[in-house]
Amino acid sequence: MADRIASDHPSVQTVRSTCTETTTGVQLELPADEQDAFTADEVVRIVLDGDELFARIERALVDDTLIVTGIYETPSLARDPSGGTDRLAEWADNHSIDPGSSVLVDIVEPDYLYGLREPGATAYYDAYEPPSESLSSIAENLDE
């Protein structure tokens, strides 16, 4: 059974990102001075309002900034979102997060589990150990 931890727990690092508008919706830009806390081009778990979903942290083509362009139901949709629904845009709309607004990114388990919340809100996460590298690669191959 996983332990529940709050976003204000000392083990949770919080990074303030910026919601920006794109031609297809919104994305999150991670600040340059905090980018060491994230791994580019990896699919990670992201919790939105208690739902565990998946996103790919990518490098922007223009300036090498790390961005989250969408959040999806499965790891395969995070890798290839062409057939999926972007839950990030829906979440931003439901929480009245406009382009230019801040979004807090909680690092629950680096390179594995993150959470999004609006400033001033508290979120609760199920914290558990990420799978070993060998199990991760097996799961990734099965997902494809």
Short mmCIF file of N, CA, C and O in Angstrom, two decimals:
data_model
loop_
_atom_site.label_atom_id
_atom_site.label_comp_id
_atom_site.label_asym_id
_atom_site.label_seq_id
_atom_site.Cartn_x
_atom_site.Cartn_y
_atom_site.Cartn_z
N MET A 1 0.85 -1.18 0.00
CA MET A 1 0.00 0.00 0.00
C MET A 1 0.90 1.25 0.00
O MET A 1 1.86 1.35 0.73
N ALA A 2 0.55 2.19 -0.79
CA ALA A 2 1.33 3.43 -0.90
C ALA A 2 1.00 4.37 0.25
O ALA A 2 -0.12 4.39 0.76
N ASP A 3 1.99 5.13 0.65
CA ASP A 3 1.78 6.17 1.65
C ASP A 3 1.22 7.39 0.98
O ASP A 3 1.54 7.68 -0.17
N ARG A 4 0.37 8.14 1.67
CA ARG A 4 -0.15 9.40 1.15
C ARG A 4 0.69 10.52 1.73
O ARG A 4 0.93 10.56 2.93
N ILE A 5 1.13 11.43 0.85
CA ILE A 5 1.87 12.59 1.32
C ILE A 5 1.26 13.85 0.72
O ILE A 5 0.72 13.82 -0.39
N ALA A 6 1.36 14.92 1.46
CA ALA A 6 0.81 16.21 1.01
C ALA A 6 1.86 16.96 0.22
O ALA A 6 3.07 16.75 0.37
N SER A 7 1.39 17.87 -0.61
CA SER A 7 2.30 18.68 -1.43
C SER A 7 3.23 19.55 -0.59
O SER A 7 4.28 19.96 -1.06
N ASP A 8 2.87 19.81 0.67
CA ASP A 8 3.74 20.61 1.53
C ASP A 8 4.66 19.76 2.40
O ASP A 8 5.35 20.27 3.27
N HIS A 9 4.71 18.46 2.15
CA HIS A 9 5.61 17.56 2.88
C HIS A 9 7.06 17.91 2.54
O HIS A 9 7.36 18.27 1.40
N PRO A 10 7.99 17.85 3.51
CA PRO A 10 9.38 18.23 3.25
C PRO A 10 10.06 17.43 2.14
O PRO A 10 11.02 17.91 1.53
N SER A 11 9.59 16.23 1.84
CA SER A 11 10.21 15.42 0.79
C SER A 11 9.76 15.82 -0.61
O SER A 11 10.34 15.36 -1.60
N VAL A 12 8.76 16.67 -0.71
CA VAL A 12 8.23 17.08 -2.01
C VAL A 12 8.83 18.44 -2.39
O VAL A 12 8.62 19.43 -1.70
N GLN A 13 9.57 18.45 -3.49
CA GLN A 13 10.10 19.71 -4.03
C GLN A 13 9.04 20.29 -4.95
O GLN A 13 8.43 19.57 -5.74
N THR A 14 8.81 21.60 -4.88
CA THR A 14 7.83 22.26 -5.73
C THR A 14 8.52 23.27 -6.63
O THR A 14 9.34 24.06 -6.17
N VAL A 15 8.16 23.22 -7.91
CA VAL A 15 8.71 24.11 -8.91
C VAL A 15 7.55 24.91 -9.51
O VAL A 15 6.51 24.35 -9.84
N ARG A 16 7.74 26.20 -9.67
CA ARG A 16 6.72 27.05 -10.27
C ARG A 16 6.96 27.10 -11.78
O ARG A 16 7.98 27.58 -12.24
N SER A 17 6.00 26.58 -12.55
CA SER A 17 6.09 26.61 -14.01
C SER A 17 5.13 27.67 -14.53
O SER A 17 4.32 28.21 -13.79
N THR A 18 5.22 27.94 -15.82
CA THR A 18 4.35 28.93 -16.45
C THR A 18 3.50 28.25 -17.51
O THR A 18 4.02 27.52 -18.35
N CYS A 19 2.22 28.51 -17.46
CA CYS A 19 1.29 28.01 -18.47
C CYS A 19 1.36 28.96 -19.67
O CYS A 19 1.22 30.17 -19.51
N THR A 20 1.64 28.41 -20.85
CA THR A 20 1.70 29.24 -22.05
C THR A 20 0.74 28.68 -23.10
O THR A 20 0.45 27.49 -23.12
N GLU A 21 0.28 29.56 -23.95
CA GLU A 21 -0.67 29.18 -24.99
C GLU A 21 0.07 28.64 -26.21
O GLU A 21 1.13 29.12 -26.58
N THR A 22 -0.50 27.60 -26.81
CA THR A 22 0.01 27.05 -28.06
C THR A 22 -1.11 27.10 -29.09
O THR A 22 -2.25 27.44 -28.76
N THR A 23 -0.82 26.72 -30.31
CA THR A 23 -1.87 26.72 -31.34
C THR A 23 -2.93 25.68 -31.06
O THR A 23 -4.06 25.80 -31.54
N THR A 24 -2.60 24.65 -30.28
CA THR A 24 -3.57 23.58 -30.02
C THR A 24 -4.07 23.55 -28.58
O THR A 24 -4.86 22.69 -28.23
N GLY A 25 -3.62 24.45 -27.73
CA GLY A 25 -4.06 24.45 -26.34
C GLY A 25 -3.08 25.19 -25.46
O GLY A 25 -2.77 26.35 -25.70
N VAL A 26 -2.59 24.49 -24.43
CA VAL A 26 -1.62 25.09 -23.51
C VAL A 26 -0.48 24.11 -23.27
O VAL A 26 -0.59 22.93 -23.55
N GLN A 27 0.62 24.65 -22.74
CA GLN A 27 1.73 23.83 -22.31
C GLN A 27 2.32 24.45 -21.07
O GLN A 27 2.03 25.59 -20.74
N LEU A 28 3.16 23.69 -20.37
CA LEU A 28 3.85 24.20 -19.20
C LEU A 28 5.32 24.35 -19.52
O LEU A 28 5.94 23.43 -20.06
N GLU A 29 5.87 25.52 -19.20
CA GLU A 29 7.30 25.76 -19.37
C GLU A 29 7.94 25.67 -17.99
O GLU A 29 7.54 26.37 -17.07
N LEU A 30 8.95 24.81 -17.88
CA LEU A 30 9.66 24.63 -16.62
C LEU A 30 10.80 25.63 -16.57
O LEU A 30 11.50 25.82 -17.56
N PRO A 31 11.02 26.28 -15.43
CA PRO A 31 12.04 27.32 -15.35
C PRO A 31 13.45 26.76 -15.57
O PRO A 31 13.77 25.65 -15.11
N ALA A 32 14.27 27.53 -16.25
CA ALA A 32 15.63 27.09 -16.60
C ALA A 32 16.45 26.71 -15.37
O ALA A 32 17.18 25.72 -15.40
N ASP A 33 16.30 27.46 -14.30
CA ASP A 33 17.12 27.17 -13.11
C ASP A 33 16.65 25.95 -12.33
O ASP A 33 17.30 25.53 -11.38
N GLU A 34 15.54 25.34 -12.73
CA GLU A 34 15.02 24.14 -12.05
C GLU A 34 15.05 22.91 -12.96
O GLU A 34 14.57 21.85 -12.59
N GLN A 35 15.61 23.03 -14.16
CA GLN A 35 15.51 21.95 -15.13
C GLN A 35 16.30 20.71 -14.74
O GLN A 35 16.04 19.63 -15.27
N ASP A 36 17.24 20.82 -13.83
CA ASP A 36 17.98 19.65 -13.38
C ASP A 36 17.08 18.67 -12.63
O ASP A 36 17.44 17.50 -12.46
N ALA A 37 15.93 19.12 -12.17
CA ALA A 37 15.00 18.26 -11.44
C ALA A 37 14.14 17.40 -12.37
O ALA A 37 13.34 16.61 -11.90
N PHE A 38 14.33 17.54 -13.69
CA PHE A 38 13.52 16.82 -14.67
C PHE A 38 14.41 16.15 -15.70
O PHE A 38 15.51 16.61 -15.96
N THR A 39 13.91 15.08 -16.28
CA THR A 39 14.63 14.38 -17.34
C THR A 39 13.86 14.56 -18.64
O THR A 39 12.68 14.22 -18.72
N ALA A 40 14.54 15.08 -19.65
CA ALA A 40 13.88 15.32 -20.94
C ALA A 40 13.67 14.01 -21.69
O ALA A 40 14.43 13.06 -21.55
N ASP A 41 12.60 14.00 -22.49
CA ASP A 41 12.26 12.89 -23.38
C ASP A 41 11.92 11.59 -22.66
O ASP A 41 12.09 10.52 -23.23
N GLU A 42 11.47 11.70 -21.45
CA GLU A 42 11.01 10.53 -20.70
C GLU A 42 9.52 10.68 -20.40
O GLU A 42 9.05 11.78 -20.13
N VAL A 43 8.80 9.58 -20.42
CA VAL A 43 7.40 9.58 -20.01
C VAL A 43 7.36 9.41 -18.50
O VAL A 43 8.03 8.53 -17.95
N VAL A 44 6.62 10.29 -17.85
CA VAL A 44 6.50 10.26 -16.39
C VAL A 44 5.02 10.25 -16.01
O VAL A 44 4.15 10.55 -16.82
N ARG A 45 4.77 9.91 -14.78
CA ARG A 45 3.41 9.96 -14.23
C ARG A 45 3.17 11.36 -13.68
O ARG A 45 4.04 11.91 -13.02
N ILE A 46 1.99 11.88 -13.97
CA ILE A 46 1.60 13.19 -13.44
C ILE A 46 0.19 13.08 -12.87
O ILE A 46 -0.72 12.58 -13.53
N VAL A 47 0.04 13.54 -11.64
CA VAL A 47 -1.26 13.49 -10.97
C VAL A 47 -1.98 14.81 -11.18
O VAL A 47 -1.44 15.87 -10.89
N LEU A 48 -3.21 14.71 -11.70
CA LEU A 48 -4.10 15.87 -11.87
C LEU A 48 -5.37 15.58 -11.08
O LEU A 48 -6.08 14.63 -11.39
N ASP A 49 -5.64 16.36 -10.06
CA ASP A 49 -6.85 16.20 -9.26
C ASP A 49 -7.08 14.76 -8.82
O ASP A 49 -8.20 14.24 -8.86
N GLY A 50 -6.01 14.08 -8.43
CA GLY A 50 -6.11 12.71 -7.93
C GLY A 50 -6.00 11.63 -8.99
O GLY A 50 -5.88 10.45 -8.66
N ASP A 51 -6.07 11.98 -10.26
CA ASP A 51 -5.95 11.00 -11.35
C ASP A 51 -4.49 10.89 -11.76
O ASP A 51 -3.85 11.89 -12.07
N GLU A 52 -3.98 9.67 -11.81
CA GLU A 52 -2.61 9.44 -12.25
C GLU A 52 -2.60 9.25 -13.76
O GLU A 52 -3.19 8.32 -14.29
N LEU A 53 -1.94 10.18 -14.44
CA LEU A 53 -1.89 10.21 -15.90
C LEU A 53 -0.43 10.22 -16.35
O LEU A 53 0.46 10.00 -15.53
N PHE A 54 -0.20 10.47 -17.64
CA PHE A 54 1.16 10.38 -18.18
C PHE A 54 1.48 11.57 -19.07
O PHE A 54 0.63 12.07 -19.79
N ALA A 55 2.74 11.98 -19.02
CA ALA A 55 3.21 13.09 -19.86
C ALA A 55 4.65 12.82 -20.26
O ALA A 55 5.36 12.05 -19.61
N ARG A 56 5.03 13.48 -21.31
CA ARG A 56 6.42 13.42 -21.76
C ARG A 56 7.02 14.81 -21.58
O ARG A 56 6.47 15.79 -22.08
N ILE A 57 8.11 14.88 -20.85
CA ILE A 57 8.81 16.15 -20.67
C ILE A 57 9.75 16.28 -21.86
O ILE A 57 10.59 15.42 -22.11
N GLU A 58 9.58 17.37 -22.62
CA GLU A 58 10.31 17.53 -23.87
C GLU A 58 11.16 18.79 -23.85
O GLU A 58 10.92 19.70 -23.06
N ARG A 59 12.09 18.85 -24.77
CA ARG A 59 12.87 20.08 -24.99
C ARG A 59 12.19 20.88 -26.09
O ARG A 59 11.87 20.34 -27.14
N ALA A 60 11.99 22.16 -25.84
CA ALA A 60 11.41 23.04 -26.86
C ALA A 60 12.38 23.14 -28.03
O ALA A 60 13.60 23.15 -27.85
N LEU A 61 11.85 23.23 -29.22
CA LEU A 61 12.68 23.30 -30.42
C LEU A 61 13.44 24.62 -30.51
O LEU A 61 14.54 24.68 -31.03
N VAL A 62 12.84 25.67 -29.99
CA VAL A 62 13.41 27.01 -30.16
C VAL A 62 14.58 27.29 -29.22
O VAL A 62 15.65 27.68 -29.65
N ASP A 63 14.38 27.07 -27.92
CA ASP A 63 15.38 27.53 -26.96
C ASP A 63 15.84 26.48 -25.95
O ASP A 63 16.47 26.82 -24.97
N ASP A 64 15.54 25.22 -26.17
CA ASP A 64 15.99 24.13 -25.31
C ASP A 64 15.33 24.14 -23.93
O ASP A 64 15.77 23.47 -23.01
N THR A 65 14.27 24.93 -23.75
CA THR A 65 13.52 24.94 -22.50
C THR A 65 12.80 23.61 -22.36
O THR A 65 12.36 23.03 -23.34
N LEU A 66 12.64 23.12 -21.13
CA LEU A 66 11.85 21.92 -20.91
C LEU A 66 10.38 22.30 -20.81
O LEU A 66 10.02 23.27 -20.15
N ILE A 67 9.55 21.51 -21.50
CA ILE A 67 8.11 21.80 -21.55
C ILE A 67 7.32 20.51 -21.38
O ILE A 67 7.80 19.42 -21.66
N VAL A 68 6.10 20.67 -20.91
CA VAL A 68 5.10 19.60 -20.89
C VAL A 68 4.01 20.07 -21.83
O VAL A 68 3.32 21.05 -21.55
N THR A 69 3.88 19.39 -22.97
CA THR A 69 2.92 19.84 -23.99
C THR A 69 1.54 19.22 -23.83
O THR A 69 0.60 19.71 -24.44
N GLY A 70 1.42 18.19 -23.03
CA GLY A 70 0.13 17.57 -22.83
C GLY A 70 0.22 16.45 -21.80
O GLY A 70 1.30 15.95 -21.50
N ILE A 71 -0.93 16.07 -21.26
CA ILE A 71 -1.02 14.99 -20.28
C ILE A 71 -2.12 14.05 -20.75
O ILE A 71 -3.22 14.48 -21.11
N TYR A 72 -1.81 12.74 -20.75
CA TYR A 72 -2.67 11.75 -21.40
C TYR A 72 -2.95 10.55 -20.50
O TYR A 72 -2.28 10.34 -19.50
N GLU A 73 -3.92 9.74 -20.92
CA GLU A 73 -4.39 8.60 -20.14
C GLU A 73 -3.38 7.45 -20.05
O GLU A 73 -3.38 6.72 -19.07
N THR A 74 -2.55 7.27 -21.07
CA THR A 74 -1.63 6.13 -21.10
C THR A 74 -0.22 6.59 -21.49
O THR A 74 -0.06 7.63 -22.13
N PRO A 75 0.78 5.79 -21.17
CA PRO A 75 2.14 6.13 -21.59
C PRO A 75 2.29 6.19 -23.12
O PRO A 75 2.99 7.07 -23.63
N SER A 76 1.61 5.30 -23.84
CA SER A 76 1.74 5.33 -25.31
C SER A 76 1.13 6.59 -25.90
O SER A 76 1.66 7.15 -26.86
N LEU A 77 0.03 7.10 -25.33
CA LEU A 77 -0.54 8.36 -25.80
C LEU A 77 0.37 9.54 -25.45
O LEU A 77 0.43 10.51 -26.20
N ALA A 78 1.10 9.45 -24.35
CA ALA A 78 2.05 10.51 -24.01
C ALA A 78 3.19 10.55 -25.03
O ALA A 78 3.69 11.61 -25.36
N ARG A 79 3.56 9.38 -25.55
CA ARG A 79 4.62 9.32 -26.57
C ARG A 79 4.10 9.78 -27.93
O ARG A 79 4.80 10.43 -28.69
N ASP A 80 2.87 9.38 -28.26
CA ASP A 80 2.25 9.74 -29.54
C ASP A 80 0.81 10.17 -29.27
O ASP A 80 -0.11 9.35 -29.29
N PRO A 81 0.60 11.45 -29.03
CA PRO A 81 -0.72 11.94 -28.61
C PRO A 81 -1.76 12.08 -29.72
O PRO A 81 -2.87 12.55 -29.47
N SER A 82 -1.45 11.66 -30.91
CA SER A 82 -2.35 11.90 -32.05
C SER A 82 -3.75 11.34 -31.84
O SER A 82 -4.71 11.89 -32.37
N GLY A 83 -3.91 10.28 -31.07
CA GLY A 83 -5.24 9.71 -30.87
C GLY A 83 -5.81 9.94 -29.49
O GLY A 83 -6.81 9.34 -29.12
N GLY A 84 -5.20 10.84 -28.71
CA GLY A 84 -5.63 11.02 -27.34
C GLY A 84 -6.19 12.40 -27.05
O GLY A 84 -6.12 13.31 -27.86
N THR A 85 -6.76 12.51 -25.86
CA THR A 85 -7.29 13.78 -25.37
C THR A 85 -6.30 14.36 -24.37
O THR A 85 -5.91 13.68 -23.42
N ASP A 86 -5.92 15.61 -24.59
CA ASP A 86 -4.99 16.30 -23.71
C ASP A 86 -5.70 16.73 -22.45
O ASP A 86 -6.54 17.63 -22.47
N ARG A 87 -5.38 16.11 -21.35
CA ARG A 87 -6.02 16.44 -20.08
C ARG A 87 -5.45 17.71 -19.46
O ARG A 87 -6.05 18.31 -18.58
N LEU A 88 -4.25 18.15 -19.90
CA LEU A 88 -3.67 19.39 -19.38
C LEU A 88 -4.54 20.58 -19.74
O LEU A 88 -4.84 21.42 -18.89
N ALA A 89 -4.97 20.66 -20.99
CA ALA A 89 -5.83 21.77 -21.42
C ALA A 89 -7.14 21.78 -20.64
O ALA A 89 -7.60 22.83 -20.19
N GLU A 90 -7.72 20.61 -20.46
CA GLU A 90 -8.97 20.48 -19.71
C GLU A 90 -8.77 20.91 -18.25
O GLU A 90 -9.58 21.65 -17.69
N TRP A 91 -7.67 20.47 -17.64
CA TRP A 91 -7.38 20.81 -16.25
C TRP A 91 -7.18 22.32 -16.10
O TRP A 91 -7.71 22.93 -15.17
N ALA A 92 -6.41 22.91 -17.00
CA ALA A 92 -6.17 24.35 -16.94
C ALA A 92 -7.48 25.12 -17.06
O ALA A 92 -7.71 26.09 -16.33
N ASP A 93 -8.34 24.68 -17.95
CA ASP A 93 -9.64 25.33 -18.12
C ASP A 93 -10.49 25.19 -16.86
O ASP A 93 -11.09 26.16 -16.40
N ASN A 94 -10.54 24.00 -16.28
CA ASN A 94 -11.35 23.75 -15.08
C ASN A 94 -10.86 24.54 -13.87
O ASN A 94 -11.62 24.81 -12.95
N HIS A 95 -9.58 24.88 -13.85
CA HIS A 95 -9.00 25.59 -12.72
C HIS A 95 -8.75 27.07 -13.03
O HIS A 95 -8.07 27.75 -12.26
N SER A 96 -9.29 27.53 -14.14
CA SER A 96 -9.14 28.94 -14.56
C SER A 96 -7.67 29.36 -14.61
O SER A 96 -7.31 30.46 -14.18
N ILE A 97 -6.84 28.46 -15.15
CA ILE A 97 -5.42 28.76 -15.34
C ILE A 97 -5.29 29.35 -16.75
O ILE A 97 -5.44 28.65 -17.74
N ASP A 98 -5.03 30.63 -16.83
CA ASP A 98 -4.90 31.30 -18.11
C ASP A 98 -3.44 31.30 -18.56
O ASP A 98 -2.53 31.21 -17.73
N PRO A 99 -3.19 31.45 -19.87
CA PRO A 99 -1.80 31.59 -20.33
C PRO A 99 -1.12 32.74 -19.59
O PRO A 99 -1.70 33.80 -19.38
N GLY A 100 0.11 32.48 -19.15
CA GLY A 100 0.86 33.45 -18.36
C GLY A 100 0.76 33.19 -16.87
O GLY A 100 1.55 33.72 -16.09
N SER A 101 -0.20 32.35 -16.46
CA SER A 101 -0.38 32.03 -15.04
C SER A 101 0.64 30.99 -14.59
O SER A 101 1.17 30.22 -15.38
N SER A 102 0.84 30.94 -13.29
CA SER A 102 1.73 29.95 -12.70
C SER A 102 0.98 28.65 -12.42
O SER A 102 -0.21 28.67 -12.08
N VAL A 103 1.69 27.56 -12.54
CA VAL A 103 1.21 26.24 -12.15
C VAL A 103 2.32 25.61 -11.32
O VAL A 103 3.49 25.67 -11.72
N LEU A 104 1.97 25.05 -10.17
CA LEU A 104 2.97 24.42 -9.33
C LEU A 104 3.14 22.96 -9.74
O LEU A 104 2.16 22.23 -9.90
N VAL A 105 4.39 22.57 -9.91
CA VAL A 105 4.74 21.18 -10.24
C VAL A 105 5.41 20.59 -9.01
O VAL A 105 6.48 21.05 -8.59
N ASP A 106 4.76 19.59 -8.42
CA ASP A 106 5.32 18.92 -7.25
C ASP A 106 6.13 17.71 -7.72
O ASP A 106 5.64 16.89 -8.50
N ILE A 107 7.36 17.63 -7.26
CA ILE A 107 8.22 16.49 -7.58
C ILE A 107 8.10 15.51 -6.42
O ILE A 107 8.72 15.69 -5.37
N VAL A 108 7.26 14.51 -6.61
CA VAL A 108 7.00 13.52 -5.56
C VAL A 108 8.10 12.47 -5.57
O VAL A 108 8.66 12.13 -4.53
N GLU A 109 8.42 11.95 -6.73
CA GLU A 109 9.50 10.99 -6.93
C GLU A 109 10.22 11.39 -8.21
O GLU A 109 9.67 11.22 -9.30
N PRO A 110 11.42 11.98 -8.12
CA PRO A 110 12.11 12.49 -9.31
C PRO A 110 12.18 11.47 -10.45
O PRO A 110 12.39 10.28 -10.22
N ASP A 111 11.96 11.97 -11.66
CA ASP A 111 11.99 11.16 -12.88
C ASP A 111 10.89 10.11 -12.96
O ASP A 111 10.94 9.23 -13.81
N TYR A 112 9.92 10.18 -12.06
CA TYR A 112 8.88 9.15 -12.05
C TYR A 112 7.47 9.71 -11.77
O TYR A 112 6.56 9.48 -12.55
N LEU A 113 7.30 10.43 -10.66
CA LEU A 113 5.96 10.87 -10.26
C LEU A 113 5.96 12.36 -9.91
O LEU A 113 6.73 12.80 -9.05
N TYR A 114 5.10 13.09 -10.59
CA TYR A 114 4.93 14.53 -10.40
C TYR A 114 3.45 14.81 -10.17
O TYR A 114 2.59 14.00 -10.48
N GLY A 115 3.16 15.99 -9.66
CA GLY A 115 1.78 16.42 -9.52
C GLY A 115 1.65 17.87 -9.92
O GLY A 115 2.60 18.64 -9.79
N LEU A 116 0.48 18.24 -10.43
CA LEU A 116 0.21 19.63 -10.78
C LEU A 116 -0.87 20.17 -9.85
O LEU A 116 -1.82 19.46 -9.52
N ARG A 117 -0.70 21.42 -9.49
CA ARG A 117 -1.73 22.09 -8.68
C ARG A 117 -1.64 23.58 -8.92
O ARG A 117 -0.62 24.10 -9.35
N GLU A 118 -2.74 24.24 -8.64
CA GLU A 118 -2.75 25.69 -8.77
C GLU A 118 -2.14 26.30 -7.51
O GLU A 118 -2.19 25.69 -6.44
N PRO A 119 -1.52 27.48 -7.62
CA PRO A 119 -0.92 28.11 -6.44
C PRO A 119 -1.96 28.29 -5.33
O PRO A 119 -3.11 28.64 -5.58
N GLY A 120 -1.53 27.99 -4.12
CA GLY A 120 -2.41 28.12 -2.95
C GLY A 120 -3.16 26.86 -2.61
O GLY A 120 -3.69 26.73 -1.51
N ALA A 121 -3.23 25.90 -3.52
CA ALA A 121 -3.94 24.64 -3.27
C ALA A 121 -2.99 23.62 -2.67
O ALA A 121 -1.77 23.70 -2.84
N THR A 122 -3.54 22.66 -1.95
CA THR A 122 -2.78 21.54 -1.42
C THR A 122 -3.24 20.29 -2.14
O THR A 122 -4.44 20.11 -2.36
N ALA A 123 -2.31 19.45 -2.52
CA ALA A 123 -2.63 18.19 -3.18
C ALA A 123 -2.07 17.05 -2.34
O ALA A 123 -1.13 17.23 -1.56
N TYR A 124 -2.65 15.87 -2.50
CA TYR A 124 -2.19 14.67 -1.81
C TYR A 124 -1.84 13.62 -2.84
O TYR A 124 -2.57 13.43 -3.83
N TYR A 125 -0.73 12.94 -2.61
CA TYR A 125 -0.21 11.98 -3.58
C TYR A 125 0.03 10.64 -2.92
O TYR A 125 0.41 10.56 -1.75
N ASP A 126 -0.15 9.58 -3.71
CA ASP A 126 0.27 8.24 -3.30
C ASP A 126 1.74 8.12 -3.65
O ASP A 126 2.10 8.21 -4.83
N ALA A 127 2.58 7.99 -2.64
CA ALA A 127 4.02 7.91 -2.88
C ALA A 127 4.46 6.45 -2.76
O ALA A 127 4.15 5.78 -1.78
N TYR A 128 5.13 5.98 -3.78
CA TYR A 128 5.67 4.64 -3.76
C TYR A 128 6.92 4.60 -4.63
O TYR A 128 7.17 5.50 -5.42
N GLU A 129 7.69 3.57 -4.46
CA GLU A 129 8.95 3.45 -5.18
C GLU A 129 8.68 3.20 -6.65
O GLU A 129 7.81 2.41 -7.01
N PRO A 130 9.43 3.84 -7.53
CA PRO A 130 9.31 3.54 -8.95
C PRO A 130 9.82 2.14 -9.23
O PRO A 130 10.61 1.60 -8.45
N PRO A 131 9.39 1.51 -10.32
CA PRO A 131 9.87 0.16 -10.64
C PRO A 131 11.36 0.20 -10.97
O PRO A 131 11.90 1.23 -11.35
N SER A 132 12.00 -0.95 -10.84
CA SER A 132 13.41 -1.03 -11.19
C SER A 132 13.57 -0.79 -12.68
O SER A 132 12.62 -0.90 -13.45
N GLU A 133 14.78 -0.48 -13.11
CA GLU A 133 15.05 -0.20 -14.52
C GLU A 133 14.62 -1.37 -15.41
O GLU A 133 14.05 -1.17 -16.47
N SER A 134 14.88 -2.61 -14.98
CA SER A 134 14.54 -3.76 -15.82
C SER A 134 13.03 -3.90 -15.96
O SER A 134 12.52 -4.18 -17.03
N LEU A 135 12.29 -3.70 -14.89
CA LEU A 135 10.83 -3.76 -14.96
C LEU A 135 10.29 -2.61 -15.80
O LEU A 135 9.31 -2.79 -16.53
N SER A 136 10.90 -1.45 -15.69
CA SER A 136 10.48 -0.29 -16.47
C SER A 136 10.62 -0.57 -17.96
O SER A 136 9.73 -0.25 -18.74
N SER A 137 11.74 -1.13 -18.36
CA SER A 137 11.95 -1.38 -19.79
C SER A 137 11.02 -2.47 -20.31
O SER A 137 10.55 -2.40 -21.44
N ILE A 138 10.72 -3.48 -19.50
CA ILE A 138 9.76 -4.51 -19.90
C ILE A 138 8.39 -3.87 -20.11
O ILE A 138 7.72 -4.11 -21.11
N ALA A 139 7.95 -3.06 -19.16
CA ALA A 139 6.64 -2.41 -19.26
C ALA A 139 6.59 -1.50 -20.48
O ALA A 139 5.58 -1.43 -21.17
N GLU A 140 7.67 -0.78 -20.74
CA GLU A 140 7.71 0.13 -21.89
C GLU A 140 7.57 -0.65 -23.20
O GLU A 140 6.84 -0.26 -24.10
N ASN A 141 8.24 -1.81 -23.28
CA ASN A 141 8.15 -2.64 -24.48
C ASN A 141 6.75 -3.23 -24.64
O ASN A 141 6.25 -3.33 -25.75
N LEU A 142 6.11 -3.60 -23.55
CA LEU A 142 4.75 -4.12 -23.61
C LEU A 142 3.76 -3.05 -24.05
O LEU A 142 2.80 -3.33 -24.76
N ASP A 143 4.00 -1.83 -23.58
CA ASP A 143 3.10 -0.72 -23.90
C ASP A 143 3.12 -0.38 -25.38
O ASP A 143 2.13 0.07 -25.93
N GLU A 144 4.25 -0.62 -26.02
CA GLU A 144 4.37 -0.30 -27.44
C GLU A 144 3.71 -1.37 -28.22
O GLU A 144 3.05 -1.40 -29.11
#
